[in-house]
Amino acid sequence: MANAIRALAMDAVEQAKSGHPGLPMGAADVATVLFTRFLKFDPADPAWPDRDRFVLSAGHGSMLVYALLHLLGYEAMTIEQIKRFRKLGSMTPGHPEHGHTPGVETTTGPLGQGLANAVGMAIAERHLAAEFGDIVDHHTFVLASDGDLMEGVSQEAIALAGHLKLSKLIVLFDDNGITIDGELSLADSVDQVKRFEAAGWTAVRIDGHDPDAIARAIEKAKSSTRPSLIACRTTIGFGAPTKAGTEKTHGSPLGADEIAGAREKLCWTAPAFEIPPDVRALWRAAGQRSAALHRAWNERLAALPTARRGEFERRIGAKVDDEKLTAAVRAVKGKLAAAPKEMATRAASEFALEALVPAIPDLIGGSADLTGSNNTKPKGMTVLSAADYGGRFIHYGVREHGMASAMNGMALHGGIIPYSGTFLVFSDYCRPAIRLAALMGQRVIHVMTHDSIGLGEDGPTHQPVEHLAALRAIPNLLVLRPCDAVETVECWQIAIEHATGPSLLALTRQNLPQLRHGLDATNRCAAGAYEVAAAEGEARVDAQVSLFASGSEVAIAMAARKLLTERGIRTRAVSVPCFELFLARPPAERQTIIGPAPVKVAVEAAVRQGWDAIIGSEGAFVGMSTFGSSAPYKDLYQHFGITAEAVAAAALGKLQEN
Ligand SMILES: Cc1ncc(C[n+]2csc(CCOP(=O)(O)OP(=O)(O)O)c2C)c(N)n1
């Protein structure tokens, strides 16, 4: 049965003239034991909520997953798809892509991510089990390579998993001692068993080509009270007569002669892409193994009280309770209308969360050791820990990358909308995971505070300058930068409703005035940009100047508008909380918001990149072009010239030019 995986992998890579045969051939025995004796899944329902999750963290070995899906009888994974490995529009892209191929639990390829996603999946499983009981009861298995375990994010992931005692997380390490450059020993001499043990895991070393040893180890791991590592010693490219055990099998086709030799060595006589009927029958039978478990699960679900079942189905179906969300947002807006608040948007975010967290049980919060600074833990939110998986706030520790990747895993698992916090400048530490959330279209919410030089004294190491532009460059990520408490709750609403991708809230440390007064039922931020203050004077006379700003600089734009208005210059101000939403509006609507004023000035305490889409290359920009500095924030705004006077002067200069 394992040889069927090996044959499909080497044939598909050969036909595609590219790909990675080594890992599938080496890990075929491990995967065969796991899928035919242990893994709980149903090819007829790849999204069965209580399936065991299998994550191929070493995504380059994608043919392992495609071969398994094909052999086990996942309908979509036909032999034609295997033959079209790595071709445009196929279901068999170079690296596994979640949402593209049924049965692929997460998109992998960037090493280390899958392992860290799996930690989030295992957290989600425990949390939902605490909430819903035995309808949530499954394992998370990972196949990880040397590369996965060398990546820094793996350290964050295994430390978190060990700390949280995620006993249903089992990592099968494809311990083949080979990477692209050659022997692993060129670059690494870590004892992985000791490393995992030190992080609170159980860990064993076995022969990854001995089915009984593999089965015994998995059996044992399943009864462990801690997460488990099974280091499976394997030979990369197992079966290839001259290349097995070398980097030559890692990432290129074996070649016709080597494949012929491998067929002989493995006693595999079937032609390319053909599976002997008896072998196929065994695999298909393995695919049916969990059918009875699935039926029993359906019955358990049906036996739940109606409201409970409905709630589980709502959660797992990722449908936010609109009524509760709308009511919570309205309540927050009502309070702000009644008693306007001058506050930092990070504090406004906590104010919003005090209403949102009780209303939306899907939300699981957290912070990478900046809880008090990020304001992500509203009063009454209990901590999720090994002693209480039912808690809703995760202390991720100083592990931004592991946190962001685990959040992806929670969202992928389903039933949870993860949000968490760090400083905006450390979005760089999360970026690979944010990018994958965007690629996979997963709803995760990053609360990133201390969003500019406005954080003051901590200085340029902590002051984001290029981060907003860099984040806005990621497709399918909403970067939301609210200007006051009202916009903050509106941005939260957008992020929670945005089911098809991640959102990031960039929030201030410093206090800001409330600019929106009265009770506004509509979510004005949803347009991405809107006029916060029209030009004074007759409405039919066009403004001379349009000022654009996001976040903390909207108040500066408003002050500049006042200065210009006092000089008789008709000036309007536009708040731009979200580029992506604004640029997605129809052109006519965009034009209306941008307006016909001949002078356009944007102000943002960050680099200009990106703003030309709104103000044009002729527009004036007031912001940063260097790193910041360490000083009280008001001094910094003066020093870097991000002031109402500077904005007004820029507008006047442009008016004169015209
Ligand atoms: C973050 C990241 N860096 C680099 C790569 C490129 N890459 C793909 S596989 C690999 C290492 C291969 O070694 P190993 O993980 O042991 O896989 P094996 O050779 O056993 O298939 C590298 C560096 C990657 N996919 N992700």
XYZ file of C-alpha atoms and ligand atoms in Angstrom:
684
model
C 0.000 0.000 0.000
C 2.849 2.368 0.787
C 4.398 1.604 -2.570
C 1.249 2.926 -4.254
C 2.049 6.324 -2.690
C 5.665 6.048 -3.820
C 4.707 5.162 -7.378
C 2.163 7.960 -7.714
C 4.621 10.478 -6.286
C 7.504 9.595 -8.567
C 5.277 9.315 -11.639
C 3.473 12.618 -11.030
C 6.713 14.497 -10.402
C 8.241 12.953 -13.499
C 5.260 13.952 -15.637
C 5.207 17.504 -14.224
C 8.975 17.716 -14.700
C 9.087 19.307 -11.275
C 8.236 18.533 -7.685
C 9.468 16.667 -4.648
C 9.386 12.864 -4.743
C 11.749 12.294 -1.820
C 9.436 13.059 1.081
C 6.391 11.082 -0.120
C 8.591 8.096 -0.882
C 10.327 8.308 2.479
C 7.255 8.989 4.597
C 4.955 6.564 2.743
C 5.092 3.905 5.454
C 4.358 6.374 8.233
C 1.443 7.864 6.285
C 0.062 4.442 5.381
C -0.016 3.282 8.992
C -1.579 6.556 10.122
C -4.277 6.687 7.460
C -5.169 3.011 7.366
C -5.156 2.289 11.093
C -5.617 5.507 13.061
C -6.820 8.624 11.307
C -10.546 9.338 11.700
C -11.895 10.851 8.490
C -14.552 10.353 5.845
C -13.725 10.853 2.163
C -17.450 11.367 1.537
C -17.421 14.391 3.849
C -14.017 16.093 3.927
C -15.445 18.823 6.172
C -16.857 16.509 8.864
C -16.292 18.709 11.928
C -15.044 15.910 14.162
C -12.522 14.430 11.732
C -8.946 14.092 12.884
C -6.878 16.829 11.322
C -3.825 15.858 9.287
C -1.369 18.611 8.493
C 1.471 18.068 6.061
C 3.703 20.767 7.447
C 6.401 19.986 4.906
C 4.200 21.192 2.059
C 6.788 20.473 -0.595
C 5.878 16.817 -0.133
C 2.389 17.625 -1.487
C 2.256 14.478 -3.604
C 2.014 12.513 -0.358
C -1.339 14.147 0.404
C -2.608 14.004 -3.171
C -1.722 10.312 -3.419
C -3.484 9.616 -0.111
C -6.605 11.536 -1.108
C -6.718 9.697 -4.404
C -6.147 6.242 -2.964
C -8.605 6.730 -0.098
C -11.394 7.707 -2.452
C -11.810 11.459 -2.136
C -14.022 11.997 -5.127
C -12.419 15.171 -6.392
C -8.924 13.686 -6.425
C -9.104 11.671 -9.620
C -6.123 10.095 -11.342
C -6.478 12.839 -13.957
C -5.756 15.388 -11.232
C -2.665 13.438 -10.206
C -1.540 13.413 -13.814
C -2.019 17.176 -13.923
C 0.181 17.752 -10.856
C 1.410 21.354 -10.801
C -0.601 22.357 -13.874
C -2.763 25.472 -14.129
C -6.216 24.966 -12.664
C -5.509 21.481 -11.340
C -6.425 20.336 -7.863
C -2.833 19.382 -7.347
C -0.847 22.610 -7.012
C 2.848 22.537 -6.160
C 2.167 22.977 -2.478
C -1.109 21.995 -0.773
C -3.642 24.813 -0.765
C -6.535 24.864 1.664
C -9.817 25.834 0.063
C -8.527 24.665 -3.272
C -8.278 20.937 -2.681
C -10.904 19.165 -0.532
C -9.130 17.278 2.241
C -6.239 19.731 2.552
C -6.504 21.190 6.048
C -4.135 24.122 5.639
C -1.906 25.719 3.059
C 1.679 24.706 3.647
C 4.986 25.292 1.953
C 6.578 27.970 4.107
C 8.255 25.563 6.507
C 7.168 25.549 10.131
C 3.729 27.064 9.474
C 1.821 23.800 9.326
C 3.196 22.679 12.655
C 2.262 26.000 14.258
C -1.195 25.926 12.605
C -1.698 22.479 14.093
C -1.131 23.861 17.586
C -4.018 26.266 16.949
C -6.180 23.416 15.655
C -5.446 21.412 18.787
C -6.295 24.408 20.985
C -9.563 24.862 19.077
C -10.427 21.195 19.574
C -9.899 21.380 23.335
C -11.790 24.638 23.656
C -14.801 23.451 21.684
C -14.801 20.125 23.539
C -14.943 22.083 26.789
C -17.884 23.991 25.408
C -19.817 21.358 23.475
C -18.791 18.041 25.036
C -18.203 14.785 23.183
C -19.262 15.933 19.739
C -15.786 17.449 19.611
C -13.223 14.751 20.213
C -10.472 14.362 17.672
C -6.729 14.352 17.231
C -4.453 16.624 15.251
C -1.620 14.864 13.431
C 1.291 16.610 11.782
C 3.943 15.329 9.445
C 6.939 17.601 9.866
C 10.365 17.589 8.260
C 13.837 18.677 9.314
C 13.128 22.034 7.744
C 9.932 22.480 9.767
C 11.819 21.827 12.966
C 14.699 24.150 12.104
C 12.381 27.111 11.526
C 12.118 29.456 14.507
C 8.335 29.334 14.535
C 8.504 25.668 15.454
C 10.100 26.578 18.775
C 7.262 28.961 19.590
C 4.720 26.358 18.542
C 6.114 23.418 20.489
C 6.681 25.511 23.597
C 3.065 26.713 23.528
C 1.709 23.218 22.856
C 3.780 21.732 25.676
C 2.694 24.446 28.057
C -0.973 23.951 27.220
C -0.554 20.139 27.461
C -2.242 19.571 24.115
C -2.234 15.805 24.477
C -4.215 15.217 21.299
C -1.514 16.776 19.157
C 0.811 14.184 17.640
C 3.753 15.151 15.467
C 5.308 12.568 13.181
C 8.776 13.811 12.366
C 10.130 12.632 9.022
C 13.580 12.219 10.460
C 15.533 11.606 7.260
C 18.590 13.731 7.995
C 18.544 15.286 4.535
C 17.734 18.807 3.380
C 18.264 20.639 0.099
C 21.922 21.383 0.695
C 22.680 17.787 1.632
C 23.182 16.135 5.009
C 21.313 17.854 7.818
C 24.575 17.714 9.752
C 25.901 20.520 7.544
C 23.770 22.939 9.506
C 22.095 21.299 12.465
C 22.910 19.036 15.375
C 19.888 19.429 17.617
C 18.624 16.339 19.421
C 14.952 16.793 18.556
C 13.749 14.195 21.044
C 15.432 16.043 23.895
C 14.250 19.373 22.538
C 10.605 18.315 22.517
C 10.938 16.658 25.919
C 12.327 19.909 27.283
C 9.190 21.641 26.021
C 6.947 19.234 27.922
C 6.222 16.687 25.201
C 6.582 12.939 25.209
C 9.036 11.994 22.504
C 10.306 8.746 21.019
C 12.539 7.695 18.187
C 11.458 4.836 15.928
C 12.185 3.164 12.614
C 9.871 4.956 10.186
C 9.835 1.984 7.826
C 8.605 -0.492 10.448
C 4.783 -0.469 10.378
C 4.465 -2.170 13.753
C 6.820 0.288 15.414
C 4.906 3.195 13.863
C 1.581 1.777 15.044
C 2.870 1.127 18.560
C 4.208 4.667 18.815
C 0.957 6.245 17.626
C -1.014 4.041 19.991
C 1.126 5.197 22.877
C 0.996 8.827 21.830
C -2.798 8.701 21.803
C -2.840 7.814 25.479
C -0.252 10.388 26.514
C -1.242 13.257 28.768
C 1.102 15.523 26.835
C 1.611 16.323 23.159
C 3.745 13.711 21.430
C 6.635 13.679 19.038
C 7.396 10.516 17.115
C 10.731 10.887 15.396
C 10.463 8.422 12.512
C 13.848 7.579 11.060
C 13.261 7.318 7.324
C 15.212 7.196 4.093
C 14.376 10.068 1.753
C 13.376 8.749 -1.663
C 12.976 5.219 -0.250
C 13.148 2.726 -3.087
C 15.135 4.823 -5.553
C 18.099 2.570 -6.383
C 20.930 5.110 -6.541
C 19.408 8.335 -5.207
C 17.596 7.156 -2.045
C 19.039 8.654 1.102
C 20.411 11.671 -0.757
C 19.285 15.219 -1.472
C 18.975 14.248 -5.138
C 15.489 12.928 -4.397
C 14.373 15.999 -2.476
C 13.151 18.344 -5.162
C 13.565 17.047 -8.683
C 12.207 14.289 -10.891
C 14.074 11.033 -10.463
C 14.450 10.393 -14.194
C 13.239 7.432 -16.224
C 16.082 5.049 -15.351
C 15.890 5.705 -11.639
C 12.116 5.251 -11.692
C 12.469 1.952 -13.552
C 15.028 0.865 -10.964
C 12.731 1.906 -8.127
C 9.840 -0.078 -9.593
C 12.086 -3.127 -9.664
C 13.379 -2.592 -6.151
C 9.893 -2.073 -4.749
C 8.505 -4.981 -6.795
C 5.984 -2.566 -8.248
C 5.121 -3.801 -11.703
C 2.120 -1.602 -12.514
C 2.662 1.014 -15.229
C 2.728 4.721 -14.454
C -0.439 6.050 -12.764
C -1.970 2.596 -12.481
C -2.838 1.046 -9.150
C -3.336 -2.726 -9.064
C -6.984 -3.531 -8.179
C -6.115 -5.453 -5.008
C -4.050 -2.553 -3.667
C -6.710 -0.054 -4.612
C -9.334 -2.173 -2.850
C -7.299 -2.124 0.353
C -6.958 1.630 0.205
C -10.653 2.131 -0.515
C -11.500 -0.071 2.444
C -9.231 2.080 4.594
C -11.174 5.093 3.351
C -14.372 3.558 4.713
C -12.919 2.795 8.147
C -14.500 5.741 9.959
C -17.949 5.555 8.355
C -19.503 3.980 11.458
C -17.834 6.572 13.694
C -19.213 9.283 11.475
C -22.723 7.826 11.722
C -22.449 7.571 15.482
C -21.305 11.177 15.592
C -24.271 12.268 13.493
C -26.526 10.540 16.002
C -24.821 12.215 18.941
C -25.236 15.571 17.272
C -28.899 14.887 16.493
C -29.490 13.899 20.110
C -28.303 17.253 21.420
C -30.973 19.672 22.617
C -32.100 21.755 19.643
C -30.647 25.037 20.844
C -27.294 23.435 21.631
C -27.118 21.719 18.270
C -28.110 24.911 16.512
C -25.392 26.801 18.327
C -22.765 24.195 17.428
C -23.824 24.247 13.793
C -23.790 28.031 13.748
C -20.317 28.107 15.239
C -18.821 25.448 13.006
C -20.579 26.956 9.993
C -18.838 30.266 10.716
C -22.097 32.191 10.839
C -21.859 35.109 13.210
C -25.017 35.897 15.142
C -25.868 39.119 13.293
C -28.529 40.213 15.727
C -26.239 39.982 18.704
C -23.397 41.666 16.851
C -25.594 44.524 15.687
C -27.039 44.968 19.167
C -23.585 45.010 20.773
C -22.270 47.565 18.279
C -25.343 49.713 18.731
C -24.974 49.585 22.512
C -21.360 50.766 22.285
C -22.285 53.527 19.854
C -25.154 54.560 22.094
C -22.823 54.977 25.051
C -20.352 56.972 22.958
C -23.130 59.211 21.666
C -24.385 59.833 25.182
C -20.963 60.490 26.660
C -18.258 61.113 24.050
C -14.890 59.761 25.073
C -11.425 61.109 24.514
C -9.415 57.921 24.586
C -6.728 55.936 22.794
C -8.161 53.661 20.149
C -6.576 50.707 21.975
C -8.741 51.646 24.971
C -11.705 52.177 22.673
C -11.073 48.672 21.383
C -11.320 47.295 24.920
C -14.470 49.329 25.416
C -15.908 47.690 22.289
C -14.715 44.233 23.355
C -16.540 44.573 26.662
C -19.737 44.380 24.639
C -18.543 42.143 21.803
C -16.943 39.336 23.813
C -20.106 38.416 25.743
C -22.219 38.759 22.588
C -19.992 36.738 20.246
C -18.862 33.498 21.913
C -16.820 32.638 18.806
C -14.211 35.224 19.822
C -11.076 33.827 21.463
C -8.724 36.610 22.474
C -5.110 36.828 23.388
C -1.886 38.745 23.409
C 1.799 38.038 22.954
C 2.666 39.187 26.471
C 1.298 42.685 25.986
C -2.158 42.163 27.416
C -2.237 45.404 29.386
C -0.850 47.371 26.433
C -3.011 45.835 23.721
C -6.186 46.041 25.824
C -7.384 42.751 24.387
C -8.640 41.238 27.657
C -11.866 42.894 28.707
C -12.999 42.448 32.285
C -14.438 39.059 33.060
C -12.747 37.184 30.214
C -11.229 34.018 31.659
C -7.906 32.529 30.650
C -7.644 29.442 28.444
C -5.105 27.163 30.094
C -4.246 23.496 30.504
C -6.430 23.578 33.603
C -9.353 25.243 31.827
C -9.653 24.912 28.072
C -13.014 26.619 28.327
C -11.325 29.975 28.978
C -11.373 32.489 26.156
C -8.164 34.446 26.542
C -4.788 33.021 25.591
C -1.534 34.242 27.044
C 0.568 33.354 24.003
C 3.809 34.398 25.648
C 6.399 36.382 23.695
C 5.687 34.372 20.540
C 4.166 36.626 17.895
C 4.855 34.323 14.981
C 3.619 31.212 16.764
C 0.578 33.168 17.921
C -0.368 34.375 14.446
C 0.115 30.909 13.024
C -1.878 29.244 15.815
C -4.665 31.764 15.171
C -4.749 30.550 11.570
C -5.080 26.998 12.855
C -7.990 27.945 15.115
C -9.803 29.665 12.274
C -9.129 26.701 9.982
C -10.422 24.291 12.581
C -13.671 26.184 12.655
C -15.930 27.333 15.460
C -13.607 30.114 16.544
C -12.838 33.675 15.520
C -9.395 34.267 16.978
C -8.196 37.755 17.766
C -4.984 38.713 19.425
C -2.594 41.474 20.099
C 0.917 42.773 19.832
C 2.568 46.051 18.840
C 2.147 47.056 15.196
C 5.897 47.148 14.710
C 5.970 43.416 15.489
C 3.577 42.659 12.682
C 6.865 41.823 10.953
C 7.175 38.912 13.370
C 3.698 37.722 12.335
C 3.854 38.493 8.672
C 4.359 34.994 7.223
C 1.267 33.801 9.072
C -0.787 36.892 8.221
C 0.083 36.378 4.582
C -1.104 32.771 4.728
C -4.337 33.776 6.482
C -4.934 36.176 3.595
C -4.057 33.527 1.021
C -6.383 31.009 2.676
C -9.152 33.553 3.242
C -9.312 32.906 6.984
C -11.044 35.185 9.448
C -8.418 36.066 12.025
C -8.237 39.467 13.664
C -4.956 41.084 14.627
C -5.113 43.871 17.157
C -1.919 45.841 16.691
C -1.468 48.748 19.026
C 1.195 51.454 19.384
C 0.681 52.164 15.722
C 3.047 55.089 15.023
C 5.560 57.560 16.458
C 2.579 58.389 18.667
C 3.820 55.707 21.040
C 6.548 58.145 22.001
C 9.375 57.340 24.356
C 10.053 53.719 23.347
C 11.661 55.163 20.244
C 12.309 54.050 16.660
C 12.698 50.330 17.407
C 9.074 50.335 18.470
C 7.670 52.954 16.113
C 6.173 51.492 12.955
C 6.860 53.642 9.911
C 6.672 51.323 6.911
C 4.330 48.736 8.438
C 0.993 50.133 7.306
C 2.238 50.267 3.716
C 3.762 46.797 3.983
C 0.548 45.349 5.392
C -1.627 47.141 2.844
C 0.490 45.401 0.207
C -0.820 41.979 1.288
C -3.767 41.022 -0.922
C -6.995 40.125 0.902
C -5.947 41.654 4.221
C -8.072 44.470 5.642
C -5.880 47.024 7.401
C -8.213 49.080 9.581
C -6.991 52.254 11.271
C -9.833 53.930 13.162
C -9.622 57.588 14.163
C -11.725 57.546 17.319
C -13.849 55.391 19.597
C -16.794 55.306 17.200
C -14.675 54.231 14.251
C -13.017 51.646 16.484
C -16.251 49.795 17.179
C -17.191 50.102 13.514
C -13.852 48.569 12.526
C -14.416 45.733 14.986
C -17.773 45.088 13.372
C -16.168 44.996 9.933
C -13.458 42.600 11.104
C -15.949 40.220 12.728
C -18.211 40.259 9.690
C -15.314 39.800 7.260
C -15.552 36.038 6.882
C -13.318 35.691 3.837
C -10.012 37.001 5.095
C -7.976 38.401 7.961
C -8.256 41.905 9.379
C -5.787 44.007 11.284
C -6.737 46.856 13.567
C -3.987 49.455 13.926
C -4.636 51.278 17.184
C -3.051 54.119 19.067
C -1.359 54.284 22.411
C -2.124 58.003 22.730
C -5.498 59.533 23.475
C -7.583 60.898 20.622
C -10.645 63.123 20.638
C -13.988 61.640 19.619
C -14.732 63.083 16.193
C -18.025 61.364 15.498
C -20.947 62.661 17.496
C -24.562 61.642 17.662
C -25.851 58.143 17.102
C -24.995 56.956 13.615
C -26.602 53.594 12.895
C -24.689 53.077 9.660
C -21.160 51.761 9.703
C -19.412 54.599 7.913
C -16.045 52.845 7.978
C -17.494 50.116 5.760
C -16.941 52.350 2.724
C -13.237 52.475 3.601
C -13.267 56.290 3.442
C -15.876 58.951 4.017
C -16.187 62.699 4.543
C -15.971 63.479 8.268
C -16.291 67.208 7.714
C -17.606 68.956 4.628
C -16.235 72.263 3.422
C -17.991 75.202 4.985
C -20.117 77.425 2.827
C -22.533 76.583 0.074
C -22.747 72.870 -0.583
C -22.845 73.323 -4.361
C -19.559 75.161 -4.379
C -16.716 72.678 -4.602
C -14.092 72.539 -1.905
C -10.678 73.946 -2.754
C -8.826 71.496 -0.571
C -9.485 67.880 0.387
C -7.588 66.535 3.364
C -7.240 62.782 3.838
C -6.027 60.972 6.919
C -6.269 57.761 8.854
C -6.313 57.005 12.571
C -4.664 59.504 14.878
C -3.982 61.919 12.035
C -7.659 62.517 11.282
C -7.769 64.866 14.264
C -4.757 66.699 12.788
C -6.538 66.955 9.435
C -9.584 68.361 11.233
C -7.440 70.985 12.958
C -5.798 71.857 9.627
C -9.243 72.191 8.056
C -10.099 74.684 10.760
C -6.938 76.716 10.094
C -7.589 76.768 6.350
C -11.271 77.577 6.806
C -10.296 80.525 8.996
C -8.279 81.804 6.045
C -11.330 81.525 3.839
C -10.243 78.356 2.072
C -13.021 75.867 1.596
C -11.585 72.665 3.027
C -13.093 69.254 3.660
C -11.692 66.320 5.627
C -11.958 62.669 4.742
C -11.251 59.820 7.126
C -9.675 56.794 5.457
C -9.921 53.920 7.941
C -9.372 51.209 5.330
C -7.649 51.468 1.936
C -8.742 48.032 0.819
C -12.454 48.649 1.381
C -12.207 52.069 -0.224
C -10.363 50.861 -3.298
C -12.942 48.099 -3.709
C -15.786 50.629 -4.067
C -17.144 51.377 -7.553
C -15.093 54.077 -9.356
C -17.907 56.655 -9.288
C -18.337 56.306 -5.545
C -14.576 56.562 -5.062
C -14.496 59.716 -7.133
C -17.259 61.270 -5.041
C -15.361 60.618 -1.846
C -12.041 61.805 -3.281
C -13.868 64.867 -4.589
C -12.960 67.441 -7.241
C -10.859 69.771 -5.058
C -7.720 70.729 -7.005
C -5.557 70.346 -3.899
C -5.303 67.041 -2.112
C -3.237 66.523 0.999
C -2.855 63.285 2.939
C -1.532 63.015 6.452
C -0.462 59.809 8.133
C 2.371 59.289 10.614
C 3.936 56.695 8.325
C 5.543 56.506 4.882
C 3.740 57.822 1.826
C 3.709 54.568 -0.126
C 0.156 53.672 -1.113
C -1.394 57.111 -0.631
C -0.930 58.107 -4.263
C -3.917 55.891 -5.067
C -6.002 58.543 -3.302
C -4.157 61.863 -3.631
C -2.354 61.157 -6.912
C 1.336 61.709 -7.475
C 0.722 65.471 -7.456
C -0.905 65.423 -4.041
C 0.973 66.597 -0.971
C 1.831 64.174 1.793
C 2.613 64.960 5.404
C 4.105 61.988 7.203
C 7.304 60.094 7.821
C 10.195 59.411 5.500
C 12.714 58.281 8.103
C 12.623 56.197 11.248
C 11.214 57.852 14.350
C 12.909 58.849 17.558
C 12.643 58.483 21.315
C 10.763 61.361 22.959
C 7.340 62.300 24.314
C 4.947 61.877 21.418
C 3.837 65.494 21.155
C 7.476 66.507 20.708
C 7.841 63.880 17.995
C 4.845 65.131 16.022
C 6.407 68.623 16.182
C 9.872 67.342 15.330
C 8.734 65.363 12.305
C 6.392 68.130 11.205
C 3.172 66.155 11.406
C 1.024 69.028 12.619
C -2.088 70.921 11.604
C 0.131 73.871 10.691
C 2.265 71.711 8.408
C -0.815 70.251 6.716
C -2.280 73.723 6.226
C 1.056 74.981 4.883
C 1.252 72.080 2.434
C -2.249 72.881 1.200
C -1.435 76.576 0.845
C 1.749 75.757 -1.032
C -0.185 73.611 -3.481
C -2.865 76.274 -3.900
C -0.164 78.768 -4.823
C 1.388 76.333 -7.301
C -1.986 76.005 -8.941
C 10.368 29.124 5.241
C 10.928 28.296 4.136
N 12.235 28.418 3.810
C 12.752 27.717 2.790
C 11.974 26.873 2.050
C 12.551 26.133 0.852
N 12.675 24.693 1.207
C 11.790 23.791 0.813
S 12.090 22.284 1.448
C 13.452 22.833 2.262
C 14.241 21.956 3.188
C 14.212 20.540 2.822
O 14.597 19.744 3.902
P 13.530 18.941 4.739
O 12.628 19.880 5.408
O 14.266 18.006 5.602
O 12.691 18.144 3.665
P 13.136 16.839 2.885
O 14.429 17.134 2.202
O 13.259 15.779 3.899
O 12.044 16.609 1.909
C 13.658 24.186 2.012
C 14.793 24.964 2.537
C 10.620 26.764 2.418
N 9.781 25.984 1.758
N 10.134 27.458 3.470
